[in-house]
CSV table of C-alpha atoms and ligand atoms in Angstrom, one decimal:
chain,number,residue,atom,x,y,z
A,1,UNK,CA,-42.9,-50.4,-140.0
A,2,UNK,CA,-46.1,-50.2,-138.0
A,3,UNK,CA,-44.8,-50.5,-134.4
A,4,UNK,CA,-48.2,-50.4,-132.9
A,5,UNK,CA,-49.2,-53.7,-134.5
A,6,UNK,CA,-49.5,-56.4,-131.9
A,7,UNK,CA,-49.2,-60.2,-132.5
A,8,UNK,CA,-51.9,-61.7,-130.4
A,9,UNK,CA,-52.6,-65.1,-131.9
A,10,UNK,CA,-50.5,-68.1,-133.0
A,11,UNK,CA,-51.7,-67.4,-136.6
A,12,UNK,CA,-50.2,-63.9,-136.4
A,13,UNK,CA,-46.9,-65.5,-135.2
A,14,UNK,CA,-47.0,-67.8,-138.3
A,15,UNK,CA,-47.7,-64.9,-140.5
A,16,UNK,CA,-44.7,-63.0,-139.0
A,17,UNK,CA,-42.6,-66.1,-139.7
A,18,UNK,CA,-41.8,-66.5,-136.0
A,19,UNK,CA,-43.1,-70.1,-135.8
A,20,UNK,CA,-43.5,-72.7,-138.6
A,21,UNK,CA,-47.1,-73.4,-139.7
A,22,UNK,CA,-46.9,-77.0,-138.5
A,23,UNK,CA,-46.8,-75.8,-134.9
A,24,UNK,CA,-50.0,-73.8,-135.2
A,25,UNK,CA,-52.5,-76.5,-134.0
A,26,UNK,CA,-50.5,-77.2,-130.8
A,27,UNK,CA,-50.0,-73.5,-130.0
A,28,UNK,CA,-53.6,-72.7,-130.6
A,29,UNK,CA,-54.4,-75.1,-127.7
A,30,UNK,CA,-52.0,-73.1,-125.5
A,31,UNK,CA,-53.4,-69.8,-126.6
A,32,UNK,CA,-56.9,-71.0,-125.7
A,33,UNK,CA,-55.7,-71.3,-122.1
A,34,UNK,CA,-53.2,-68.4,-121.7
A,35,UNK,CA,-53.1,-65.0,-123.3
A,36,UNK,CA,-50.6,-64.4,-126.1
A,37,UNK,CA,-49.2,-61.0,-127.1
A,38,UNK,CA,-46.0,-59.8,-128.6
A,39,UNK,CA,-45.1,-56.2,-129.6
A,40,UNK,CA,-43.2,-55.4,-132.8
A,41,UNK,CA,-40.2,-54.5,-130.6
A,42,UNK,CA,-40.2,-58.0,-129.1
A,43,UNK,CA,-40.9,-59.8,-132.4
A,44,UNK,CA,-38.0,-58.1,-134.0
A,45,UNK,CA,-35.6,-59.4,-131.3
A,46,UNK,CA,-36.5,-63.0,-132.1
A,47,UNK,CA,-34.3,-65.1,-134.3
A,48,UNK,CA,-36.8,-67.7,-135.8
A,49,UNK,CA,-33.9,-69.8,-137.0
A,50,UNK,CA,-32.8,-70.4,-133.5
A,51,UNK,CA,-35.0,-73.1,-131.8
A,52,UNK,CA,-33.6,-72.0,-128.4
A,53,UNK,CA,-33.9,-68.3,-128.9
A,54,UNK,CA,-34.1,-66.7,-125.4
A,55,UNK,CA,-36.5,-64.0,-126.4
A,56,UNK,CA,-38.9,-66.5,-128.1
A,57,UNK,CA,-38.7,-68.7,-125.0
A,58,UNK,CA,-40.1,-65.8,-122.9
A,59,UNK,CA,-43.0,-64.7,-125.2
A,60,UNK,CA,-43.8,-67.4,-127.8
A,61,UNK,CA,-46.3,-70.0,-126.4
A,62,UNK,CA,-45.0,-73.6,-125.9
A,63,UNK,CA,-47.0,-76.8,-125.6
A,64,UNK,CA,-45.2,-77.5,-122.3
A,65,UNK,CA,-47.4,-74.8,-120.8
A,66,UNK,CA,-50.3,-77.3,-120.8
A,67,UNK,CA,-48.4,-79.6,-118.4
A,68,UNK,CA,-49.4,-78.4,-114.9
A,69,UNK,CA,-47.4,-79.7,-111.9
A,70,UNK,CA,-49.2,-80.6,-108.6
A,71,UNK,CA,-47.2,-77.9,-106.7
A,72,UNK,CA,-48.1,-75.2,-109.2
A,73,UNK,CA,-51.0,-72.8,-108.4
A,74,UNK,CA,-53.2,-70.2,-110.0
A,75,UNK,CA,-52.1,-67.7,-107.3
A,76,UNK,CA,-48.5,-68.8,-106.6
A,77,UNK,CA,-47.5,-65.8,-104.4
A,78,UNK,CA,-50.8,-65.6,-102.5
A,79,UNK,CA,-52.1,-62.2,-103.6
A,80,UNK,CA,-55.7,-63.2,-102.9
A,81,UNK,CA,-55.0,-64.0,-99.2
A,82,UNK,CA,-53.9,-60.4,-98.6
A,83,UNK,CA,-56.4,-58.4,-100.6
A,84,UNK,CA,-58.6,-56.3,-98.3
A,85,UNK,CA,-60.3,-54.5,-101.2
A,86,UNK,CA,-60.4,-55.0,-104.9
A,87,UNK,CA,-57.1,-54.0,-106.5
A,88,UNK,CA,-55.1,-53.8,-103.3
A,89,UNK,CA,-52.7,-56.4,-101.8
A,90,UNK,CA,-51.5,-55.5,-98.3
A,91,UNK,CA,-49.0,-58.1,-97.4
A,92,UNK,CA,-46.3,-56.1,-95.6
A,93,UNK,CA,-47.2,-53.5,-93.0
A,94,UNK,CA,-45.7,-50.4,-94.7
A,95,UNK,CA,-46.5,-51.0,-98.3
A,96,UNK,CA,-49.3,-52.1,-100.6
A,97,UNK,CA,-49.6,-53.3,-104.2
A,98,UNK,CA,-52.2,-51.3,-106.2
A,99,UNK,CA,-53.2,-53.4,-109.3
A,100,UNK,CA,-54.6,-50.8,-111.7
A,101,UNK,CA,-54.8,-52.8,-114.8
A,102,UNK,CA,-55.0,-56.5,-115.8
A,103,UNK,CA,-53.5,-56.2,-119.2
A,104,UNK,CA,-49.9,-56.0,-120.5
A,105,UNK,CA,-48.4,-55.2,-123.9
A,106,UNK,CA,-46.8,-58.7,-123.9
A,107,UNK,CA,-47.7,-61.9,-122.1
A,108,UNK,CA,-44.7,-63.5,-120.6
A,109,UNK,CA,-44.9,-67.3,-120.6
A,110,UNK,CA,-43.7,-67.6,-117.0
A,111,UNK,CA,-45.9,-64.9,-115.6
A,112,UNK,CA,-46.9,-65.5,-111.9
A,113,UNK,CA,-50.2,-63.7,-112.5
A,114,UNK,CA,-51.0,-65.5,-115.7
A,115,UNK,CA,-54.3,-66.6,-114.4
A,116,UNK,CA,-55.2,-62.9,-113.6
A,117,UNK,CA,-53.9,-61.0,-116.6
A,118,UNK,CA,-55.0,-61.1,-120.2
A,119,UNK,CA,-57.6,-59.8,-122.6
A,120,UNK,CA,-60.3,-62.1,-121.2
A,121,UNK,CA,-60.1,-60.4,-117.8
A,122,UNK,CA,-61.4,-57.0,-116.7
A,123,UNK,CA,-59.1,-54.4,-118.4
A,124,UNK,CA,-58.7,-52.1,-115.4
A,125,UNK,CA,-60.0,-51.2,-112.0
A,126,UNK,CA,-63.3,-49.3,-112.3
A,127,UNK,CA,-63.4,-45.7,-111.1
A,128,UNK,CA,-65.5,-46.9,-108.1
A,129,UNK,CA,-63.0,-49.7,-107.2
A,130,UNK,CA,-60.1,-47.3,-107.6
A,131,UNK,CA,-61.8,-44.8,-105.2
A,132,UNK,CA,-62.3,-47.6,-102.7
A,133,UNK,CA,-58.7,-48.7,-103.1
A,134,UNK,CA,-57.5,-45.1,-102.5
A,135,UNK,CA,-59.8,-44.8,-99.5
A,136,UNK,CA,-58.1,-47.9,-98.1
A,137,UNK,CA,-54.7,-46.4,-98.5
A,138,UNK,CA,-55.8,-43.1,-96.9
A,139,UNK,CA,-57.3,-44.9,-93.9
A,140,UNK,CA,-54.0,-46.9,-93.2
A,141,UNK,CA,-51.4,-44.4,-92.0
A,142,UNK,CA,-48.8,-47.2,-91.8
A,143,UNK,CA,-48.7,-47.3,-95.6
A,144,UNK,CA,-45.4,-45.5,-96.6
A,145,UNK,CA,-45.1,-46.9,-100.1
A,146,UNK,CA,-47.6,-47.8,-102.9
A,147,UNK,CA,-46.5,-50.2,-105.6
A,148,UNK,CA,-48.3,-49.9,-108.9
A,149,UNK,CA,-48.3,-53.2,-110.7
A,150,UNK,CA,-50.8,-55.3,-112.6
A,151,UNK,CA,-50.8,-56.0,-115.4
A,152,UNK,CA,-48.5,-53.2,-116.6
A,153,UNK,CA,-49.4,-49.8,-115.2
A,154,UNK,CA,-47.6,-48.0,-118.1
A,155,UNK,CA,-50.2,-49.2,-120.6
A,156,UNK,CA,-52.4,-46.4,-119.0
A,157,UNK,CA,-52.6,-43.1,-120.8
A,158,UNK,CA,-50.6,-40.3,-119.4
A,159,UNK,CA,-53.8,-38.5,-118.4
A,160,UNK,CA,-55.1,-41.5,-116.4
A,161,UNK,CA,-51.7,-42.2,-114.9
A,162,UNK,CA,-51.4,-38.5,-113.8
A,163,UNK,CA,-54.8,-38.7,-112.1
A,164,UNK,CA,-53.7,-41.8,-110.0
A,165,UNK,CA,-50.3,-40.4,-109.2
A,166,UNK,CA,-51.8,-37.1,-108.0
A,167,UNK,CA,-54.3,-38.9,-105.9
A,168,UNK,CA,-51.5,-40.9,-104.2
A,169,UNK,CA,-49.4,-37.8,-103.8
A,170,UNK,CA,-52.3,-36.2,-102.0
A,171,UNK,CA,-52.1,-38.8,-99.2
A,172,UNK,CA,-49.7,-37.4,-96.6
A,173,UNK,CA,-48.3,-40.7,-95.2
A,174,UNK,CA,-47.6,-42.1,-98.7
A,175,UNK,CA,-44.0,-41.0,-99.4
A,176,UNK,CA,-43.0,-43.4,-102.2
A,177,UNK,CA,-44.7,-44.6,-105.4
A,178,UNK,CA,-43.0,-47.5,-107.1
A,179,UNK,CA,-44.0,-48.5,-110.6
A,180,UNK,CA,-43.3,-52.0,-111.9
A,181,UNK,CA,-43.2,-52.2,-115.7
A,182,UNK,CA,-41.9,-54.0,-118.8
A,183,UNK,CA,-43.0,-51.2,-121.1
A,184,UNK,CA,-39.6,-49.5,-121.6
A,185,UNK,CA,-38.2,-52.7,-123.1
A,186,UNK,CA,-41.3,-54.1,-124.9
A,187,UNK,CA,-42.9,-50.9,-126.1
A,188,UNK,CA,-40.3,-48.1,-125.6
A,189,UNK,CA,-42.3,-45.6,-127.8
A,190,UNK,CA,-44.9,-45.5,-125.0
A,191,UNK,CA,-42.4,-43.7,-122.8
A,192,UNK,CA,-43.2,-40.3,-124.0
A,193,UNK,CA,-42.2,-37.0,-122.3
A,194,UNK,CA,-45.8,-36.6,-121.3
A,195,UNK,CA,-45.9,-40.1,-119.6
A,196,UNK,CA,-42.6,-39.4,-117.8
A,197,UNK,CA,-44.1,-36.0,-116.6
A,198,UNK,CA,-47.1,-37.9,-115.3
A,199,UNK,CA,-44.8,-40.2,-113.2
A,200,UNK,CA,-43.2,-37.2,-111.4
A,201,UNK,CA,-44.6,-36.2,-108.1
A,202,UNK,CA,-44.0,-33.0,-106.2
A,203,UNK,CA,-42.7,-33.7,-102.7
A,204,UNK,CA,-42.8,-37.5,-103.1
A,205,UNK,CA,-40.4,-40.0,-104.7
A,206,UNK,CA,-41.3,-42.1,-107.7
A,207,UNK,CA,-39.2,-45.2,-108.5
A,208,UNK,CA,-39.6,-47.1,-111.7
A,209,UNK,CA,-38.6,-50.8,-111.6
A,210,UNK,CA,-37.9,-52.3,-115.0
A,211,UNK,CA,-38.5,-56.0,-115.7
A,212,UNK,CA,-35.9,-57.3,-118.0
A,213,UNK,CA,-34.5,-60.8,-118.3
A,214,UNK,CA,-32.0,-60.9,-121.2
A,215,UNK,CA,-29.3,-58.4,-122.3
A,216,UNK,CA,-30.8,-58.4,-125.9
A,217,UNK,CA,-33.9,-56.8,-124.5
A,218,UNK,CA,-31.9,-53.6,-123.8
A,219,UNK,CA,-32.0,-52.4,-127.4
A,220,UNK,CA,-31.0,-48.8,-128.3
A,221,UNK,CA,-34.7,-47.9,-128.3
A,222,UNK,CA,-35.2,-49.5,-124.8
A,223,UNK,CA,-32.1,-47.7,-123.5
A,224,UNK,CA,-33.3,-44.4,-124.8
A,225,UNK,CA,-36.7,-44.9,-123.1
A,226,UNK,CA,-35.0,-45.7,-119.8
A,227,UNK,CA,-32.8,-42.6,-120.2
A,228,UNK,CA,-35.9,-40.4,-120.6
A,229,UNK,CA,-37.1,-41.7,-117.2
A,230,UNK,CA,-33.7,-41.3,-115.4
A,231,UNK,CA,-33.0,-38.0,-117.0
A,232,UNK,CA,-36.2,-36.7,-115.5
A,233,UNK,CA,-34.8,-37.4,-112.1
A,234,UNK,CA,-36.7,-40.7,-111.5
A,235,UNK,CA,-34.5,-43.4,-110.2
A,236,UNK,CA,-34.7,-46.8,-111.8
A,237,UNK,CA,-34.2,-50.3,-110.4
A,238,UNK,CA,-34.6,-53.6,-112.1
A,239,UNK,CA,-36.1,-57.0,-111.5
A,240,UNK,CA,-35.4,-60.1,-113.5
A,241,UNK,CA,-36.7,-63.6,-113.3
A,242,UNK,CA,-34.2,-66.5,-113.4
A,243,UNK,CA,-35.4,-68.6,-116.4
A,244,UNK,CA,-34.1,-71.9,-117.7
A,245,UNK,CA,-32.8,-71.4,-121.3
A,246,UNK,CA,-33.0,-67.6,-121.1
A,247,UNK,CA,-30.6,-66.3,-118.5
A,248,UNK,CA,-29.4,-69.3,-116.4
A,249,UNK,CA,-25.7,-69.0,-117.2
A,250,UNK,CA,-23.2,-66.7,-115.6
A,251,UNK,CA,-22.2,-64.9,-118.8
A,252,UNK,CA,-25.7,-63.9,-119.7
A,253,UNK,CA,-26.6,-62.8,-116.2
A,254,UNK,CA,-23.4,-60.8,-115.9
A,255,UNK,CA,-24.0,-59.1,-119.2
A,256,UNK,CA,-27.6,-58.3,-118.3
A,257,UNK,CA,-26.7,-56.8,-114.9
A,258,UNK,CA,-23.8,-54.8,-116.4
A,259,UNK,CA,-26.0,-53.4,-119.2
A,260,UNK,CA,-28.7,-52.4,-116.6
A,261,UNK,CA,-26.1,-50.5,-114.5
A,262,UNK,CA,-24.7,-48.8,-117.7
A,263,UNK,CA,-28.3,-47.6,-118.3
A,264,UNK,CA,-28.3,-46.2,-114.7
A,265,UNK,CA,-30.6,-48.9,-113.5
A,266,UNK,CA,-29.7,-50.6,-110.2
A,267,UNK,CA,-30.3,-54.4,-110.3
A,268,UNK,CA,-32.7,-55.0,-107.4
A,269,UNK,CA,-34.3,-58.5,-107.5
A,270,UNK,CA,-33.5,-61.7,-109.2
A,271,UNK,CA,-36.6,-63.8,-108.7
A,272,UNK,CA,-36.6,-67.5,-108.5
A,273,UNK,CA,-39.3,-68.7,-110.9
A,274,UNK,CA,-42.7,-68.8,-109.2
A,275,UNK,CA,-44.9,-71.9,-109.2
A,276,UNK,CA,-47.2,-70.5,-111.8
A,277,UNK,CA,-49.2,-73.1,-113.8
A,278,UNK,CA,-47.4,-74.7,-116.8
A,279,UNK,CA,-44.0,-73.0,-116.2
A,280,UNK,CA,-41.9,-76.0,-114.9
A,281,UNK,CA,-40.0,-76.0,-118.2
A,282,UNK,CA,-38.8,-72.5,-117.5
A,283,UNK,CA,-37.8,-72.9,-113.8
A,284,UNK,CA,-34.3,-73.7,-112.5
A,285,UNK,CA,-33.7,-75.4,-109.2
A,286,UNK,CA,-32.7,-73.2,-106.2
A,287,UNK,CA,-29.2,-74.8,-105.9
A,288,UNK,CA,-28.7,-73.8,-109.6
A,289,UNK,CA,-29.8,-70.3,-108.8
A,290,UNK,CA,-27.5,-70.1,-105.8
A,291,UNK,CA,-24.5,-71.3,-107.9
A,292,UNK,CA,-25.3,-68.6,-110.5
A,293,UNK,CA,-25.5,-65.9,-107.9
A,294,UNK,CA,-22.2,-67.1,-106.5
A,295,UNK,CA,-20.6,-67.0,-110.0
A,296,UNK,CA,-21.9,-63.4,-110.3
A,297,UNK,CA,-20.4,-62.4,-107.0
A,298,UNK,CA,-16.9,-63.4,-108.4
A,299,UNK,CA,-17.5,-61.8,-111.7
A,300,UNK,CA,-19.1,-58.4,-111.6
A,301,UNK,CA,-19.1,-55.2,-109.5
A,302,UNK,CA,-21.2,-54.9,-106.4
A,303,UNK,CA,-23.4,-52.4,-108.3
A,304,UNK,CA,-24.4,-55.3,-110.6
A,305,UNK,CA,-25.5,-57.7,-107.8
A,306,UNK,CA,-29.3,-58.2,-107.4
A,307,UNK,CA,-30.8,-60.0,-104.4
A,308,UNK,CA,-31.9,-63.5,-105.3
A,309,UNK,CA,-35.4,-63.9,-103.8
A,310,UNK,CA,-38.2,-66.4,-103.5
A,311,UNK,CA,-41.8,-65.4,-103.1
A,312,UNK,CA,-42.9,-67.9,-100.5
A,313,UNK,CA,-46.1,-69.7,-101.8
A,314,UNK,CA,-49.2,-68.9,-99.7
A,315,UNK,CA,-48.6,-65.2,-99.5
A,316,UNK,CA,-45.8,-65.2,-96.9
A,317,UNK,CA,-43.7,-62.6,-98.8
A,318,UNK,CA,-40.3,-62.6,-100.3
A,319,UNK,CA,-37.1,-63.9,-98.7
A,320,UNK,CA,-33.5,-63.7,-99.9
A,321,UNK,CA,-32.3,-67.2,-100.8
A,322,UNK,CA,-28.8,-66.5,-102.1
A,323,UNK,CA,-25.8,-68.5,-101.0
A,324,UNK,CA,-24.3,-67.7,-97.6
A,325,UNK,CA,-20.7,-66.7,-97.6
A,326,UNK,CA,-20.4,-66.9,-93.8
A,327,UNK,CA,-20.4,-70.1,-91.7
A,328,UNK,CA,-20.1,-70.4,-87.9
A,329,UNK,CA,-17.3,-72.9,-87.1
A,330,UNK,CA,-17.0,-72.7,-83.3
A,331,UNK,CA,-18.1,-70.7,-80.3
A,332,UNK,CA,-14.7,-70.4,-78.6
A,333,UNK,CA,-13.6,-68.5,-75.5
A,334,UNK,CA,-12.8,-65.4,-77.4
A,335,UNK,CA,-16.4,-65.3,-79.0
A,336,UNK,CA,-17.9,-66.9,-82.0
A,337,UNK,CA,-15.5,-68.0,-84.9
A,338,UNK,CA,-16.6,-68.0,-88.5
A,339,UNK,CA,-15.3,-68.9,-91.9
A,340,UNK,CA,-16.0,-66.4,-94.7
A,341,UNK,CA,-15.7,-67.1,-98.4
A,342,UNK,CA,-14.1,-64.6,-100.7
A,343,UNK,CA,-15.0,-64.0,-104.4
A,344,UNK,CA,-12.4,-66.7,-105.5
A,345,UNK,CA,-14.2,-69.3,-103.4
A,346,UNK,CA,-11.3,-69.3,-100.8
A,347,UNK,CA,-12.3,-69.5,-97.2
A,348,UNK,CA,-10.8,-67.4,-94.4
A,349,UNK,CA,-11.2,-67.5,-90.6
A,350,UNK,CA,-13.0,-64.5,-89.0
A,351,UNK,CA,-11.8,-63.0,-86.8
A,352,UNK,CA,-8.3,-64.1,-88.1
A,353,UNK,CA,-6.0,-65.9,-85.7
A,354,UNK,CA,-3.9,-63.4,-83.7
A,355,UNK,CA,-0.9,-62.4,-85.8
A,356,UNK,CA,-2.6,-64.1,-88.9
B,401,LIG,S1,-45.4,-58.0,-118.1
B,401,LIG,FE1,-45.4,-58.7,-115.9
B,401,LIG,S2,-47.6,-59.0,-115.4
B,401,LIG,FE2,-47.5,-58.8,-117.6
B,401,LIG,S3,-47.3,-60.9,-118.4
B,401,LIG,FE3,-45.2,-60.2,-118.1
B,401,LIG,S4,-44.7,-60.8,-116.0
B,401,LIG,FE4,-46.9,-60.9,-116.2
């Protein structure tokens, strides 16, 4: 099989028998608006006989994407409001995003940057823009961490990636480089020993954050790609997006988080779906998300618990929005009294009554 072959049009999806021909006209309208791309690794995971397949839901276009809701926005997390120079987003004092590329091997139907990524956009930062972005990082000594995101930075060649990583390593106040990627699951063959070597920095720490949303994404090939990264001494974390019809049930979420931990990847964030245009059919409500997180709390090890977060529209950053297990009940003479919920959902007084 030619694993480098990409499926980039609805016609290619019909040819690969992933969608029936009668859906072609409707999906061509979606593809005219939002980029489409599936790798062979992703296409193989789809069961075309299942109309609710959780992998297809993430990557195969859907006519519902053409229904935009009034609260949805082209820049749902407010990147533009915090971009001092092209390619840099400086939202929090001690860290910046560096958006090196505007393309990905796959285009996720729920992507919060769907208006900014895709083949119609500029493929990557020009050398001049990258130099200005690096100058900005050099000039701001409060920047402790640089987060490479995009697009997917691991579509870059090992040579280009090494150049950028070395330039960042040469900035004394930058101690951490974090790389956000979907490549180990959607195109695992790209994680070559050379690419892994390019990620390593002498005297600085690299973290790789894998984006995975369903346990079926962690195929043997994906797990081997992640092992190549972790075996090289690069710690891995994960981020997942809570998606209706993909992972919005406790069993699927628990299985995903356990598999990640088995791969030596610490679950980091579970994102509430952003208000990206045409994605309402993929979002849950926040109470549904909180109930799922509560179910996870009772079901799996603490190692498997991500933080459920919302990126506040307008560029105000992320905040944890998980359920609270602690409630103040009184402010008595002996100090504040609380009720705390255990993993069975039973409530207990804290501090306990004397002799209790
Ligand atoms: S890989 Fe990330 S940036 Fe690319 S389409 Fe998917 S969610 Fe968006």
